[in-house]
């Protein structure tokens, strides 16, 4: 079994005006000042109201915490000087996508042309977790096994219940928007890296995509790095919850590799069955539970989290992240961001305050609480 399971975290934030709480275009000065301080770890995103950060390669979750805290603090500081605030949420509670403009950059210009009006609706933000896996064939072998846990990760990260001022009744509306793009959803199963390359190279050779960065599965081998990249999660407002989810992905990868070193493996379930849990996570977050296909029965999320922690506990201890994965219980207990946003919305409405603005103020405060 490989010795290291390095990790990296990418997050996308929305920028809001501190007075109106409406989305604001990222001023060039903000990108420039952040980039100067963060040495290329910050960049514009598809829409002008977005900004993206990425940690360096981290050896453990403690290093990831320091990296993420530094990145979030820097963006918040420089945004504040322009009367703006970043919020780590997958959908703004009341903004209209038709009012947004994409960033003028060749990559994004091409994306807009290729995807048409579907691209304009991408007023969504996500979180990506990279885990270093040296062997290419091992990355491919892990895809169908790790896919089983993707709905669990989505359920625990949900932060997008609102869309254009309406409660969608979903915990993650972001995924509904994102699934309109091609080459999304659960990854297919491949027998080897060679088969994966042979399959994806067809689209590249035909000029349909320039490289595999245009493949947006929930889980994929990274185009740029020797990593497996988990992409299904909503971005979460609280830094400590982000770290809990990243540590869980890291520990699951180690657990699966440990099983493989013992000539064992996690059972692979059909994508049809995993997709059902994916929908349940998207619709209900942590409130209605997921299907345990081993029994089979629908189990409460609290029970599933307890079982998952037990399965990966030895691996989390080896990785120095046992405290972080225990935070999953807190997420279930207090609710994901989607649950908390609805509580703030209901309270503000009952008190006669603007509920949408109250939610944005809540998201600003949650972004700041762990810095």
mmCIF file of C-alpha atoms in Angstrom:
data_model
loop_
_atom_site.group_PDB
_atom_site.id
_atom_site.type_symbol
_atom_site.label_atom_id
_atom_site.label_comp_id
_atom_site.label_asym_id
_atom_site.label_seq_id
_atom_site.Cartn_x
_atom_site.Cartn_y
_atom_site.Cartn_z
ATOM 1 C CA UNK A 1 0.000 0.000 0.000
ATOM 2 C CA UNK A 2 1.284 3.460 -0.857
ATOM 3 C CA UNK A 3 2.697 5.353 2.113
ATOM 4 C CA UNK A 4 1.157 8.798 1.565
ATOM 5 C CA UNK A 5 -2.320 10.056 0.802
ATOM 6 C CA UNK A 6 -1.703 13.759 0.242
ATOM 7 C CA UNK A 7 -4.692 16.009 -0.119
ATOM 8 C CA UNK A 8 -5.675 19.286 -1.684
ATOM 9 C CA UNK A 9 -8.883 21.288 -1.458
ATOM 10 C CA UNK A 10 -10.396 23.653 -4.017
ATOM 11 C CA UNK A 11 -13.297 25.939 -3.099
ATOM 12 C CA UNK A 12 -15.399 28.387 -5.082
ATOM 13 C CA UNK A 13 -16.941 31.415 -3.356
ATOM 14 C CA UNK A 14 -19.569 33.969 -4.273
ATOM 15 C CA UNK A 15 -18.886 37.660 -3.650
ATOM 16 C CA UNK A 16 -21.646 39.783 -2.133
ATOM 17 C CA UNK A 17 -21.994 43.504 -1.473
ATOM 18 C CA UNK A 18 -21.976 44.201 2.272
ATOM 19 C CA UNK A 19 -24.819 46.707 2.032
ATOM 20 C CA UNK A 20 -27.264 45.132 -0.411
ATOM 21 C CA UNK A 21 -26.182 41.480 -0.004
ATOM 22 C CA UNK A 22 -26.541 41.190 -3.781
ATOM 23 C CA UNK A 23 -23.907 39.477 -5.850
ATOM 24 C CA UNK A 24 -21.048 41.703 -6.963
ATOM 25 C CA UNK A 25 -18.614 41.323 -9.807
ATOM 26 C CA UNK A 26 -15.101 40.562 -8.606
ATOM 27 C CA UNK A 27 -13.079 43.737 -9.217
ATOM 28 C CA UNK A 28 -9.756 43.125 -11.001
ATOM 29 C CA UNK A 29 -8.052 44.734 -8.002
ATOM 30 C CA UNK A 30 -9.368 41.961 -5.726
ATOM 31 C CA UNK A 31 -7.975 39.197 -7.909
ATOM 32 C CA UNK A 32 -4.665 41.035 -8.272
ATOM 33 C CA UNK A 33 -4.165 41.728 -4.552
ATOM 34 C CA UNK A 34 -5.160 38.200 -3.540
ATOM 35 C CA UNK A 35 -2.998 36.638 -6.239
ATOM 36 C CA UNK A 36 0.018 38.705 -5.154
ATOM 37 C CA UNK A 37 -0.319 37.459 -1.586
ATOM 38 C CA UNK A 38 -1.329 33.885 -2.395
ATOM 39 C CA UNK A 39 1.165 33.108 -5.159
ATOM 40 C CA UNK A 40 -1.277 31.860 -7.760
ATOM 41 C CA UNK A 41 -3.587 30.008 -5.379
ATOM 42 C CA UNK A 42 -6.531 32.226 -6.251
ATOM 43 C CA UNK A 43 -8.188 32.786 -9.613
ATOM 44 C CA UNK A 44 -11.362 34.110 -11.233
ATOM 45 C CA UNK A 45 -14.110 31.598 -11.971
ATOM 46 C CA UNK A 46 -16.596 31.233 -14.812
ATOM 47 C CA UNK A 47 -18.852 34.014 -13.544
ATOM 48 C CA UNK A 48 -17.554 37.447 -12.556
ATOM 49 C CA UNK A 49 -19.223 37.167 -9.136
ATOM 50 C CA UNK A 50 -17.104 34.123 -8.251
ATOM 51 C CA UNK A 51 -13.587 33.546 -6.993
ATOM 52 C CA UNK A 52 -11.742 30.231 -6.598
ATOM 53 C CA UNK A 53 -8.988 29.162 -4.215
ATOM 54 C CA UNK A 54 -6.866 26.023 -4.065
ATOM 55 C CA UNK A 55 -4.598 24.769 -1.316
ATOM 56 C CA UNK A 56 -1.082 23.574 -1.892
ATOM 57 C CA UNK A 57 -0.390 19.841 -1.622
ATOM 58 C CA UNK A 58 -0.976 18.995 2.050
ATOM 59 C CA UNK A 59 0.611 16.049 3.836
ATOM 60 C CA UNK A 60 -2.129 15.868 6.447
ATOM 61 C CA UNK A 61 -5.335 17.496 7.564
ATOM 62 C CA UNK A 62 -3.530 19.801 9.986
ATOM 63 C CA UNK A 63 -1.601 21.307 7.081
ATOM 64 C CA UNK A 64 -4.838 21.576 5.097
ATOM 65 C CA UNK A 65 -6.434 23.507 7.965
ATOM 66 C CA UNK A 66 -3.634 26.082 8.003
ATOM 67 C CA UNK A 67 -3.730 26.387 4.222
ATOM 68 C CA UNK A 68 -7.473 26.796 4.012
ATOM 69 C CA UNK A 69 -7.592 29.234 6.903
ATOM 70 C CA UNK A 70 -4.883 31.339 5.246
ATOM 71 C CA UNK A 71 -6.675 31.344 1.893
ATOM 72 C CA UNK A 72 -10.107 32.135 3.294
ATOM 73 C CA UNK A 73 -8.696 34.883 5.532
ATOM 74 C CA UNK A 74 -6.848 36.511 2.652
ATOM 75 C CA UNK A 75 -9.898 36.595 0.370
ATOM 76 C CA UNK A 76 -12.101 37.907 3.213
ATOM 77 C CA UNK A 77 -9.572 40.620 4.122
ATOM 78 C CA UNK A 78 -9.099 41.997 0.620
ATOM 79 C CA UNK A 79 -12.792 41.676 -0.235
ATOM 80 C CA UNK A 80 -13.656 43.601 2.951
ATOM 81 C CA UNK A 81 -11.485 46.501 1.835
ATOM 82 C CA UNK A 82 -13.815 46.791 -1.187
ATOM 83 C CA UNK A 83 -16.987 46.476 0.936
ATOM 84 C CA UNK A 84 -17.481 42.904 -0.239
ATOM 85 C CA UNK A 85 -17.700 39.544 1.530
ATOM 86 C CA UNK A 86 -17.080 36.015 0.255
ATOM 87 C CA UNK A 87 -19.665 33.369 1.071
ATOM 88 C CA UNK A 88 -18.963 29.641 0.767
ATOM 89 C CA UNK A 89 -22.350 28.480 -0.463
ATOM 90 C CA UNK A 90 -23.382 26.597 -3.573
ATOM 91 C CA UNK A 91 -26.292 28.890 -4.539
ATOM 92 C CA UNK A 92 -27.050 32.485 -3.582
ATOM 93 C CA UNK A 93 -30.482 32.555 -1.900
ATOM 94 C CA UNK A 94 -32.100 35.160 -4.151
ATOM 95 C CA UNK A 95 -29.784 36.198 -7.020
ATOM 96 C CA UNK A 96 -30.963 35.813 -10.619
ATOM 97 C CA UNK A 97 -28.585 34.006 -12.977
ATOM 98 C CA UNK A 98 -29.800 36.147 -15.881
ATOM 99 C CA UNK A 99 -28.166 39.195 -14.271
ATOM 100 C CA UNK A 100 -24.700 37.605 -14.151
ATOM 101 C CA UNK A 101 -21.867 37.828 -16.679
ATOM 102 C CA UNK A 102 -19.141 35.340 -17.417
ATOM 103 C CA UNK A 103 -15.477 36.214 -16.984
ATOM 104 C CA UNK A 104 -13.824 37.384 -20.192
ATOM 105 C CA UNK A 105 -11.177 34.731 -20.639
ATOM 106 C CA UNK A 106 -10.574 32.456 -23.620
ATOM 107 C CA UNK A 107 -11.334 29.294 -21.640
ATOM 108 C CA UNK A 108 -14.637 30.719 -20.394
ATOM 109 C CA UNK A 109 -15.532 32.269 -23.757
ATOM 110 C CA UNK A 110 -15.148 28.824 -25.351
ATOM 111 C CA UNK A 111 -17.197 27.223 -22.582
ATOM 112 C CA UNK A 112 -20.005 29.735 -23.095
ATOM 113 C CA UNK A 113 -20.064 29.038 -26.836
ATOM 114 C CA UNK A 114 -19.943 25.264 -26.387
ATOM 115 C CA UNK A 115 -22.688 25.026 -23.777
ATOM 116 C CA UNK A 116 -25.051 27.782 -24.876
ATOM 117 C CA UNK A 117 -27.594 29.015 -22.354
ATOM 118 C CA UNK A 118 -26.839 26.082 -20.057
ATOM 119 C CA UNK A 119 -23.555 27.780 -19.179
ATOM 120 C CA UNK A 120 -25.297 31.027 -18.241
ATOM 121 C CA UNK A 121 -27.228 29.224 -15.497
ATOM 122 C CA UNK A 122 -24.034 28.062 -13.759
ATOM 123 C CA UNK A 123 -24.509 30.360 -10.778
ATOM 124 C CA UNK A 124 -23.236 27.565 -8.538
ATOM 125 C CA UNK A 125 -20.162 26.830 -6.458
ATOM 126 C CA UNK A 126 -18.596 23.550 -5.394
ATOM 127 C CA UNK A 127 -15.777 22.007 -3.410
ATOM 128 C CA UNK A 128 -13.268 19.557 -4.864
ATOM 129 C CA UNK A 129 -11.037 17.280 -2.804
ATOM 130 C CA UNK A 130 -7.898 15.761 -4.361
ATOM 131 C CA UNK A 131 -6.232 12.707 -2.844
ATOM 132 C CA UNK A 132 -2.763 11.762 -4.067
ATOM 133 C CA UNK A 133 -2.750 8.279 -5.637
ATOM 134 C CA UNK A 134 0.540 7.529 -7.376
ATOM 135 C CA UNK A 135 -0.548 4.562 -9.493
ATOM 136 C CA UNK A 136 -2.740 5.389 -12.517
ATOM 137 C CA UNK A 137 -4.452 2.006 -12.587
ATOM 138 C CA UNK A 138 -5.173 2.295 -8.874
ATOM 139 C CA UNK A 139 -6.964 5.600 -9.500
ATOM 140 C CA UNK A 140 -9.189 3.847 -12.022
ATOM 141 C CA UNK A 141 -9.732 0.852 -9.737
ATOM 142 C CA UNK A 142 -10.919 3.138 -6.925
ATOM 143 C CA UNK A 143 -13.608 4.905 -9.012
ATOM 144 C CA UNK A 144 -16.435 2.346 -8.681
ATOM 145 C CA UNK A 145 -15.599 1.570 -5.049
ATOM 146 C CA UNK A 146 -15.362 5.184 -3.881
ATOM 147 C CA UNK A 147 -18.543 5.996 -5.847
ATOM 148 C CA UNK A 148 -20.568 4.143 -3.198
ATOM 149 C CA UNK A 149 -19.725 6.893 -0.689
ATOM 150 C CA UNK A 150 -20.433 9.867 -2.962
ATOM 151 C CA UNK A 151 -24.094 10.246 -1.907
ATOM 152 C CA UNK A 152 -23.009 10.247 1.752
ATOM 153 C CA UNK A 153 -20.544 13.057 1.059
ATOM 154 C CA UNK A 154 -23.164 15.034 -0.856
ATOM 155 C CA UNK A 155 -25.762 14.636 1.890
ATOM 156 C CA UNK A 156 -23.309 15.930 4.511
ATOM 157 C CA UNK A 157 -22.272 18.965 2.418
ATOM 158 C CA UNK A 158 -25.605 20.268 1.101
ATOM 159 C CA UNK A 159 -25.792 24.075 1.049
ATOM 160 C CA UNK A 160 -28.066 25.068 -1.837
ATOM 161 C CA UNK A 161 -31.756 24.933 -0.897
ATOM 162 C CA UNK A 162 -32.683 28.251 -2.565
ATOM 163 C CA UNK A 163 -32.698 29.332 -6.206
ATOM 164 C CA UNK A 164 -33.708 32.815 -7.368
ATOM 165 C CA UNK A 165 -35.541 33.548 -4.121
ATOM 166 C CA UNK A 166 -37.541 30.312 -3.974
ATOM 167 C CA UNK A 167 -37.165 27.317 -1.702
ATOM 168 C CA UNK A 168 -36.553 24.454 -4.129
ATOM 169 C CA UNK A 169 -37.422 21.838 -1.482
ATOM 170 C CA UNK A 170 -34.067 20.267 -2.350
ATOM 171 C CA UNK A 171 -31.015 20.304 -0.111
ATOM 172 C CA UNK A 172 -28.650 20.630 -3.100
ATOM 173 C CA UNK A 173 -30.193 22.499 -6.024
ATOM 174 C CA UNK A 174 -26.653 23.065 -7.308
ATOM 175 C CA UNK A 175 -26.501 19.500 -8.594
ATOM 176 C CA UNK A 176 -29.745 19.992 -10.530
ATOM 177 C CA UNK A 177 -28.128 22.895 -12.394
ATOM 178 C CA UNK A 178 -24.800 21.149 -12.881
ATOM 179 C CA UNK A 179 -26.366 17.949 -14.246
ATOM 180 C CA UNK A 180 -27.593 19.916 -17.274
ATOM 181 C CA UNK A 181 -24.001 19.908 -18.504
ATOM 182 C CA UNK A 182 -22.650 17.015 -20.589
ATOM 183 C CA UNK A 183 -20.190 14.518 -19.099
ATOM 184 C CA UNK A 184 -21.506 14.851 -15.533
ATOM 185 C CA UNK A 185 -22.880 12.423 -12.946
ATOM 186 C CA UNK A 186 -21.381 9.240 -11.572
ATOM 187 C CA UNK A 187 -18.232 7.998 -13.340
ATOM 188 C CA UNK A 188 -18.401 5.015 -15.690
ATOM 189 C CA UNK A 189 -16.500 1.864 -14.818
ATOM 190 C CA UNK A 190 -13.188 1.208 -16.586
ATOM 191 C CA UNK A 191 -11.021 -1.897 -16.363
ATOM 192 C CA UNK A 192 -7.723 0.004 -16.575
ATOM 193 C CA UNK A 193 -6.068 3.361 -17.171
ATOM 194 C CA UNK A 194 -5.555 2.289 -20.781
ATOM 195 C CA UNK A 195 -9.304 1.797 -21.274
ATOM 196 C CA UNK A 196 -10.043 5.145 -19.611
ATOM 197 C CA UNK A 197 -7.555 6.871 -21.942
ATOM 198 C CA UNK A 198 -8.827 5.038 -24.998
ATOM 199 C CA UNK A 199 -12.390 6.111 -24.210
ATOM 200 C CA UNK A 200 -11.725 9.761 -23.381
ATOM 201 C CA UNK A 201 -9.239 10.161 -26.236
ATOM 202 C CA UNK A 202 -12.082 9.624 -28.708
ATOM 203 C CA UNK A 203 -13.623 12.960 -27.706
ATOM 204 C CA UNK A 204 -10.235 14.663 -27.649
ATOM 205 C CA UNK A 205 -9.230 13.428 -31.105
ATOM 206 C CA UNK A 206 -12.585 14.524 -32.526
ATOM 207 C CA UNK A 207 -12.018 18.015 -31.114
ATOM 208 C CA UNK A 208 -15.130 17.840 -28.931
ATOM 209 C CA UNK A 209 -13.048 18.519 -25.813
ATOM 210 C CA UNK A 210 -9.437 19.652 -25.635
ATOM 211 C CA UNK A 211 -8.569 17.498 -22.609
ATOM 212 C CA UNK A 212 -10.112 15.579 -19.708
ATOM 213 C CA UNK A 213 -10.570 18.724 -17.622
ATOM 214 C CA UNK A 214 -13.844 19.046 -19.594
ATOM 215 C CA UNK A 215 -15.089 15.784 -18.083
ATOM 216 C CA UNK A 216 -17.058 16.791 -15.006
ATOM 217 C CA UNK A 217 -17.993 13.527 -13.322
ATOM 218 C CA UNK A 218 -18.709 13.470 -9.581
ATOM 219 C CA UNK A 219 -15.414 11.628 -9.237
ATOM 220 C CA UNK A 220 -12.592 11.536 -11.742
ATOM 221 C CA UNK A 221 -8.843 11.108 -12.188
ATOM 222 C CA UNK A 222 -7.523 14.667 -12.163
ATOM 223 C CA UNK A 223 -6.342 16.024 -15.495
ATOM 224 C CA UNK A 224 -3.532 18.079 -13.922
ATOM 225 C CA UNK A 225 -2.399 16.113 -10.878
ATOM 226 C CA UNK A 226 -1.672 12.483 -9.881
ATOM 227 C CA UNK A 227 -4.835 12.459 -7.796
ATOM 228 C CA UNK A 228 -8.348 11.163 -7.616
ATOM 229 C CA UNK A 229 -10.705 14.136 -7.453
ATOM 230 C CA UNK A 230 -14.037 14.105 -5.612
ATOM 231 C CA UNK A 231 -16.332 16.758 -7.098
ATOM 232 C CA UNK A 232 -19.842 15.898 -5.891
ATOM 233 C CA UNK A 233 -19.922 18.071 -2.771
ATOM 234 C CA UNK A 234 -21.530 21.450 -2.268
ATOM 235 C CA UNK A 235 -19.147 24.045 -0.862
ATOM 236 C CA UNK A 236 -19.728 24.415 2.875
ATOM 237 C CA UNK A 237 -19.722 27.711 4.823
ATOM 238 C CA UNK A 238 -17.896 26.432 7.914
ATOM 239 C CA UNK A 239 -14.202 25.745 7.519
ATOM 240 C CA UNK A 240 -14.233 22.928 10.085
ATOM 241 C CA UNK A 241 -16.997 21.115 8.208
ATOM 242 C CA UNK A 242 -15.014 21.412 4.988
ATOM 243 C CA UNK A 243 -12.056 19.811 6.740
ATOM 244 C CA UNK A 244 -14.245 17.042 8.164
ATOM 245 C CA UNK A 245 -15.431 16.135 4.666
ATOM 246 C CA UNK A 246 -11.929 16.327 3.169
ATOM 247 C CA UNK A 247 -10.543 14.124 5.962
ATOM 248 C CA UNK A 248 -13.327 11.620 5.316
ATOM 249 C CA UNK A 249 -12.477 11.387 1.610
ATOM 250 C CA UNK A 250 -8.803 10.899 2.499
ATOM 251 C CA UNK A 251 -9.574 8.171 5.052
ATOM 252 C CA UNK A 252 -11.950 6.339 2.686
ATOM 253 C CA UNK A 253 -9.248 6.281 0.000
ATOM 254 C CA UNK A 254 -6.755 4.847 2.485
ATOM 255 C CA UNK A 255 -9.285 2.262 3.657
ATOM 256 C CA UNK A 256 -9.952 1.096 0.091
ATOM 257 C CA UNK A 257 -6.223 0.865 -0.635
ATOM 258 C CA UNK A 258 -5.696 -1.042 2.603
ATOM 259 C CA UNK A 259 -8.351 -3.560 1.588
ATOM 260 C CA UNK A 260 -6.687 -3.925 -1.810
ATOM 261 C CA UNK A 261 -3.324 -4.643 -0.173
ATOM 262 C CA UNK A 262 -5.051 -7.549 1.606
ATOM 263 C CA UNK A 263 -6.566 -8.847 -1.662
ATOM 264 C CA UNK A 264 -9.967 -7.501 -0.608
ATOM 265 C CA UNK A 265 -12.181 -4.749 -2.005
ATOM 266 C CA UNK A 266 -15.326 -2.775 -1.291
ATOM 267 C CA UNK A 267 -18.378 -4.219 -2.986
ATOM 268 C CA UNK A 268 -19.245 -2.433 -6.223
ATOM 269 C CA UNK A 269 -22.914 -1.566 -6.678
ATOM 270 C CA UNK A 270 -24.631 -0.763 -9.938
ATOM 271 C CA UNK A 271 -24.696 2.939 -10.868
ATOM 272 C CA UNK A 272 -28.508 2.709 -10.931
ATOM 273 C CA UNK A 273 -28.551 1.950 -7.197
ATOM 274 C CA UNK A 274 -25.927 4.531 -6.289
ATOM 275 C CA UNK A 275 -27.860 7.087 -8.342
ATOM 276 C CA UNK A 276 -30.912 6.504 -6.158
ATOM 277 C CA UNK A 277 -28.902 7.425 -3.069
ATOM 278 C CA UNK A 278 -27.435 10.368 -4.976
ATOM 279 C CA UNK A 279 -30.964 11.646 -5.567
ATOM 280 C CA UNK A 280 -31.946 11.086 -1.926
ATOM 281 C CA UNK A 281 -28.916 13.098 -0.797
ATOM 282 C CA UNK A 282 -29.706 15.840 -3.300
ATOM 283 C CA UNK A 283 -33.354 15.987 -2.242
ATOM 284 C CA UNK A 284 -33.168 15.499 1.514
ATOM 285 C CA UNK A 285 -29.585 16.121 2.656
ATOM 286 C CA UNK A 286 -29.216 14.332 5.986
ATOM 287 C CA UNK A 287 -32.887 14.439 7.013
ATOM 288 C CA UNK A 288 -34.288 11.246 5.429
ATOM 289 C CA UNK A 289 -31.335 8.855 5.364
ATOM 290 C CA UNK A 290 -29.888 6.758 2.565
ATOM 291 C CA UNK A 291 -30.323 3.169 1.431
ATOM 292 C CA UNK A 292 -27.914 0.643 2.936
ATOM 293 C CA UNK A 293 -27.769 -1.822 0.057
ATOM 294 C CA UNK A 294 -26.034 -4.450 2.175
ATOM 295 C CA UNK A 295 -29.157 -5.070 4.292
ATOM 296 C CA UNK A 296 -31.079 -3.530 2.339
ATOM 297 C CA UNK A 297 -32.966 -0.794 4.218
ATOM 298 C CA UNK A 298 -33.166 2.975 4.491
ATOM 299 C CA UNK A 299 -31.014 4.042 7.430
ATOM 300 C CA UNK A 300 -30.959 7.376 9.248
ATOM 301 C CA UNK A 301 -27.914 9.485 8.427
ATOM 302 C CA UNK A 302 -26.773 9.390 12.060
ATOM 303 C CA UNK A 303 -26.501 5.579 11.888
ATOM 304 C CA UNK A 304 -24.721 5.688 8.529
ATOM 305 C CA UNK A 305 -22.211 8.233 9.840
ATOM 306 C CA UNK A 306 -21.523 6.105 12.930
ATOM 307 C CA UNK A 307 -20.914 3.077 10.712
ATOM 308 C CA UNK A 308 -18.715 5.041 8.307
ATOM 309 C CA UNK A 309 -16.599 6.402 11.145
ATOM 310 C CA UNK A 310 -16.163 2.874 12.485
ATOM 311 C CA UNK A 311 -15.090 1.605 9.051
ATOM 312 C CA UNK A 312 -12.469 4.330 8.518
ATOM 313 C CA UNK A 313 -11.415 4.920 12.137
ATOM 314 C CA UNK A 314 -8.104 3.045 11.916
ATOM 315 C CA UNK A 315 -7.244 4.876 8.718
ATOM 316 C CA UNK A 316 -8.177 8.261 10.183
ATOM 317 C CA UNK A 317 -5.966 7.528 13.200
ATOM 318 C CA UNK A 318 -3.063 6.656 10.890
ATOM 319 C CA UNK A 319 -3.653 9.892 8.975
ATOM 320 C CA UNK A 320 -4.000 12.020 12.124
ATOM 321 C CA UNK A 321 -7.588 13.035 11.371
ATOM 322 C CA UNK A 322 -9.753 11.200 13.895
ATOM 323 C CA UNK A 323 -10.916 14.498 15.404
ATOM 324 C CA UNK A 324 -11.976 15.796 12.010
ATOM 325 C CA UNK A 325 -14.060 12.769 11.014
ATOM 326 C CA UNK A 326 -15.817 12.886 14.385
ATOM 327 C CA UNK A 327 -17.117 16.302 13.240
ATOM 328 C CA UNK A 328 -19.426 14.423 10.871
ATOM 329 C CA UNK A 329 -21.619 13.736 13.888
ATOM 330 C CA UNK A 330 -21.881 17.483 14.500
ATOM 331 C CA UNK A 331 -23.003 18.050 10.921
ATOM 332 C CA UNK A 332 -25.802 15.524 11.353
ATOM 333 C CA UNK A 333 -26.720 16.923 14.772
ATOM 334 C CA UNK A 334 -26.992 20.622 13.868
ATOM 335 C CA UNK A 335 -27.910 20.078 10.237
ATOM 336 C CA UNK A 336 -26.075 20.938 7.050
ATOM 337 C CA UNK A 337 -25.934 24.494 5.764
ATOM 338 C CA UNK A 338 -29.171 23.871 3.839
ATOM 339 C CA UNK A 339 -30.967 23.121 7.122
ATOM 340 C CA UNK A 340 -29.432 26.093 8.905
ATOM 341 C CA UNK A 341 -30.300 28.465 6.051
ATOM 342 C CA UNK A 342 -33.938 27.390 6.204
ATOM 343 C CA UNK A 343 -34.007 27.981 9.969
ATOM 344 C CA UNK A 344 -32.588 31.503 9.552
ATOM 345 C CA UNK A 345 -35.025 32.189 6.711
ATOM 346 C CA UNK A 346 -38.046 31.080 8.762
ATOM 347 C CA UNK A 347 -36.982 33.081 11.825
ATOM 348 C CA UNK A 348 -36.421 36.270 9.810
ATOM 349 C CA UNK A 349 -39.743 35.890 8.026
ATOM 350 C CA UNK A 350 -41.571 35.431 11.350
ATOM 351 C CA UNK A 351 -39.921 38.603 12.679
ATOM 352 C CA UNK A 352 -40.808 40.656 9.609
ATOM 353 C CA UNK A 353 -37.212 40.957 8.385
ATOM 354 C CA UNK A 354 -36.044 40.296 4.820
ATOM 355 C CA UNK A 355 -35.418 36.513 4.916
ATOM 356 C CA UNK A 356 -33.123 36.401 1.887
ATOM 357 C CA UNK A 357 -30.824 39.090 3.265
ATOM 358 C CA UNK A 358 -30.884 37.399 6.681
ATOM 359 C CA UNK A 359 -29.632 34.186 5.065
ATOM 360 C CA UNK A 360 -26.780 36.019 3.321
ATOM 361 C CA UNK A 361 -25.787 37.730 6.588
ATOM 362 C CA UNK A 362 -25.795 34.296 8.250
ATOM 363 C CA UNK A 363 -23.551 32.905 5.492
ATOM 364 C CA UNK A 364 -21.097 35.797 5.866
ATOM 365 C CA UNK A 365 -20.878 35.117 9.596
ATOM 366 C CA UNK A 366 -20.387 31.366 9.114
ATOM 367 C CA UNK A 367 -17.553 31.986 6.654
ATOM 368 C CA UNK A 368 -15.793 34.089 9.297
ATOM 369 C CA UNK A 369 -16.466 31.933 12.357
ATOM 370 C CA UNK A 370 -13.438 29.583 12.103
ATOM 371 C CA UNK A 371 -10.875 32.089 10.790
#
